[in-house]
């Protein structure tokens, strides 16, 4: 038996239509004013599974399909009568079980005892009635605790006060004995049939893989929609219309999880990816392609988490997956729900966490497939009027104050964690939902900008509820806030007035690098400006997620940083070897300083770990629906050169964090910033980082201050030949001993060699006691 529930206010008649009933709008339906529709606008449609030929209906009304617990419980083959016998034997003690034939049985027995033919007929036969105390003592004797009498024992209240007839004191021993008993829950669970037993006897009302839609009769005419809670959706050939697919595989085909979730690391190294563009061919890649080809690369590259965007079902592929139409369904472009479970399971087996970029800030304005005008009314899920439409993106805005919308969105979060074992969420574009102007306003950092009439308080309450629910049900889950306005308290506890996120995304760092690369000559770069942007913010540094470039830099009509840098150098008509050296040098330094100076989490977009040379452009009418740029050039890693060198460096940078836990060491201590020489140096944890951004000048014997006296060994050098550098540092220049000369406010100092366009990471290997 199955049921479908819809919260619809604009319809007069609701039904399910599909392959299972010949697309009849009258066979499985509910009408206004009849059973199946209530005063709150909820429609209930019950689909009864059919008894197979030759099978008998269940004798006991409570025998039903086991939807709640493990699907396979109840498939042991033990029938109900045998289970009742086991309950009697293992649960009840002698004398405790007494089945009443009628609710008047006790009354009848008492009446017969007093007034029946065997009772006293005269006062002489009745005899002398003892006083109350004597009668009580005689009755008490019959209530002794012995093995032959297991009836509960009670005592009458007699404290001189007037009591209700139901005031009875039960014996403490009997009370504890009763409380110690455990109800026979396992037997009742077993009483419900597992899938195998159920399917053997009953034929599902909707078979696995059957297509269906929901049908509404509205004042404006008939509508057919894909159910809002559909878990798998398939479009027709021209993708103009879609159908929900009932996804409930038979027991033998259900995915069996093999790997446990990895433990959450203290430092997150996140690999951001899109399934469709992750392959090298000019086509949409699948879940299975990603699991076989990309996951091993991510593991080898040293990342410990993946973050997938564009996963949830969307009609328009060119929207990158952000115009979601079906919130509970994985995109059918990439494969089936079982295929995605396999991907998540494989990732967990490799020690990779799986995060989902969730879009609850808006929805696609699609009417045939999505939620817009779902029941014919304009405010079923969204605000009506201008507030219900994004000012620039053509999307619909949820009305977060509606209990049904809250239930829908919160249930959606729980669904992804429960069904697909998702380890965390990045909440996409919070500024679109937190403000009625959708974040399109000037923000100077003044508190008044965050607490005025343009703030959607219902949206804030939803985010608080989402974080409260997720962390209560799943304490290890990770939630990340993507908010360009840097709303105060994103990562503060909800009990302290915050929104409760674990991390917040600092987008200003990437914007700074793009501005420097595109608009500022290298010699004019300000070291103080770089340090200020990387370390100064209004939120908590220990909750900050940073990146050099994420999908926005490659997809939003822009170019990848490698494309920007290499293209700019080629305009100078340099030799190809010089272009490769200069381009890789600046990219490595940008990555290292962003990775190590600020934040506790780092993100990289797929392909940028090896300096992907192309932007991402999804197929659309403007490019004749071409897939030429909707892929990744994995072939660039096959040979030696710029891209393999960049990958080697990125891999060793991840390895450095794996060994030293840089990201979890707290804030860095910046103690040397020199704009003239373009030098930056800071300490984080046990490591000393020194950067020479000067494009021409190298330095010998450059003095950098350190606190601990001892010997410092170079553990990472961007100028290594294996990273595409010149290898200017010799072996004898990689180990340095401190002098007691004070510098940069530190007690000791080092004299180091700094090649141009390079950075070195030193580790204290031996402490000297002075």
Short mmCIF file of N, CA and C in Angstrom, two decimals, residues 14 33 48 96 110 156 168 190 244 251 271-272 274 352 409 416 543 589 626 676 768:
data_model
loop_
_atom_site.label_atom_id
_atom_site.label_comp_id
_atom_site.label_asym_id
_atom_site.label_seq_id
_atom_site.Cartn_x
_atom_site.Cartn_y
_atom_site.Cartn_z
N UNK A 14 -7.85 16.32 -7.53
CA UNK A 14 -6.46 15.89 -7.62
C UNK A 14 -6.42 14.39 -7.87
N UNK A 33 -14.29 18.33 -0.80
CA UNK A 33 -15.53 18.00 -0.12
C UNK A 33 -15.71 16.53 0.14
N UNK A 48 -3.70 1.18 -3.33
CA UNK A 48 -3.74 -0.13 -2.67
C UNK A 48 -3.01 -1.16 -3.53
N UNK A 96 -0.05 -14.02 34.05
CA UNK A 96 -0.10 -12.60 33.66
C UNK A 96 -1.00 -12.38 32.45
N UNK A 110 -18.57 -10.41 38.94
CA UNK A 110 -18.87 -9.80 40.23
C UNK A 110 -20.36 -9.89 40.56
N UNK A 156 -4.57 -0.20 49.51
CA UNK A 156 -5.57 0.87 49.51
C UNK A 156 -5.02 2.09 50.24
N UNK A 168 -5.11 4.26 43.97
CA UNK A 168 -4.62 2.99 44.48
C UNK A 168 -3.10 3.02 44.49
N UNK A 190 8.69 -7.73 13.18
CA UNK A 190 8.70 -8.93 12.33
C UNK A 190 7.32 -9.22 11.75
N UNK A 244 7.62 11.89 -13.51
CA UNK A 244 8.23 11.27 -12.34
C UNK A 244 8.32 9.77 -12.58
N UNK A 251 14.19 -6.12 -4.12
CA UNK A 251 15.23 -6.34 -3.09
C UNK A 251 16.59 -6.74 -3.65
N UNK A 271 37.52 19.39 -3.09
CA UNK A 271 37.64 19.35 -4.55
C UNK A 271 36.25 19.58 -5.13
N UNK A 272 36.04 20.75 -5.71
CA UNK A 272 34.73 21.11 -6.25
C UNK A 272 34.60 20.57 -7.67
N UNK A 274 31.78 19.13 -11.07
CA UNK A 274 30.48 19.00 -11.74
C UNK A 274 30.54 17.70 -12.54
N UNK A 352 37.02 9.96 1.24
CA UNK A 352 36.57 11.28 0.80
C UNK A 352 35.18 11.58 1.32
N UNK A 409 11.52 22.07 2.39
CA UNK A 409 12.96 22.32 2.30
C UNK A 409 13.73 21.55 3.37
N UNK A 416 18.58 13.95 1.45
CA UNK A 416 19.90 13.73 0.85
C UNK A 416 20.85 13.05 1.83
N UNK A 543 36.70 29.75 10.89
CA UNK A 543 35.57 29.13 10.18
C UNK A 543 35.55 29.52 8.70
N UNK A 589 52.49 30.46 -6.36
CA UNK A 589 52.59 31.34 -5.20
C UNK A 589 51.21 31.80 -4.73
N UNK A 626 27.33 23.44 -28.36
CA UNK A 626 28.61 22.75 -28.45
C UNK A 626 29.11 22.30 -27.08
N UNK A 676 58.57 47.22 -0.79
CA UNK A 676 59.67 47.58 -1.70
C UNK A 676 60.30 46.33 -2.32
N UNK A 768 67.73 24.57 19.16
CA UNK A 768 68.98 24.86 19.83
C UNK A 768 68.69 25.60 21.13
#
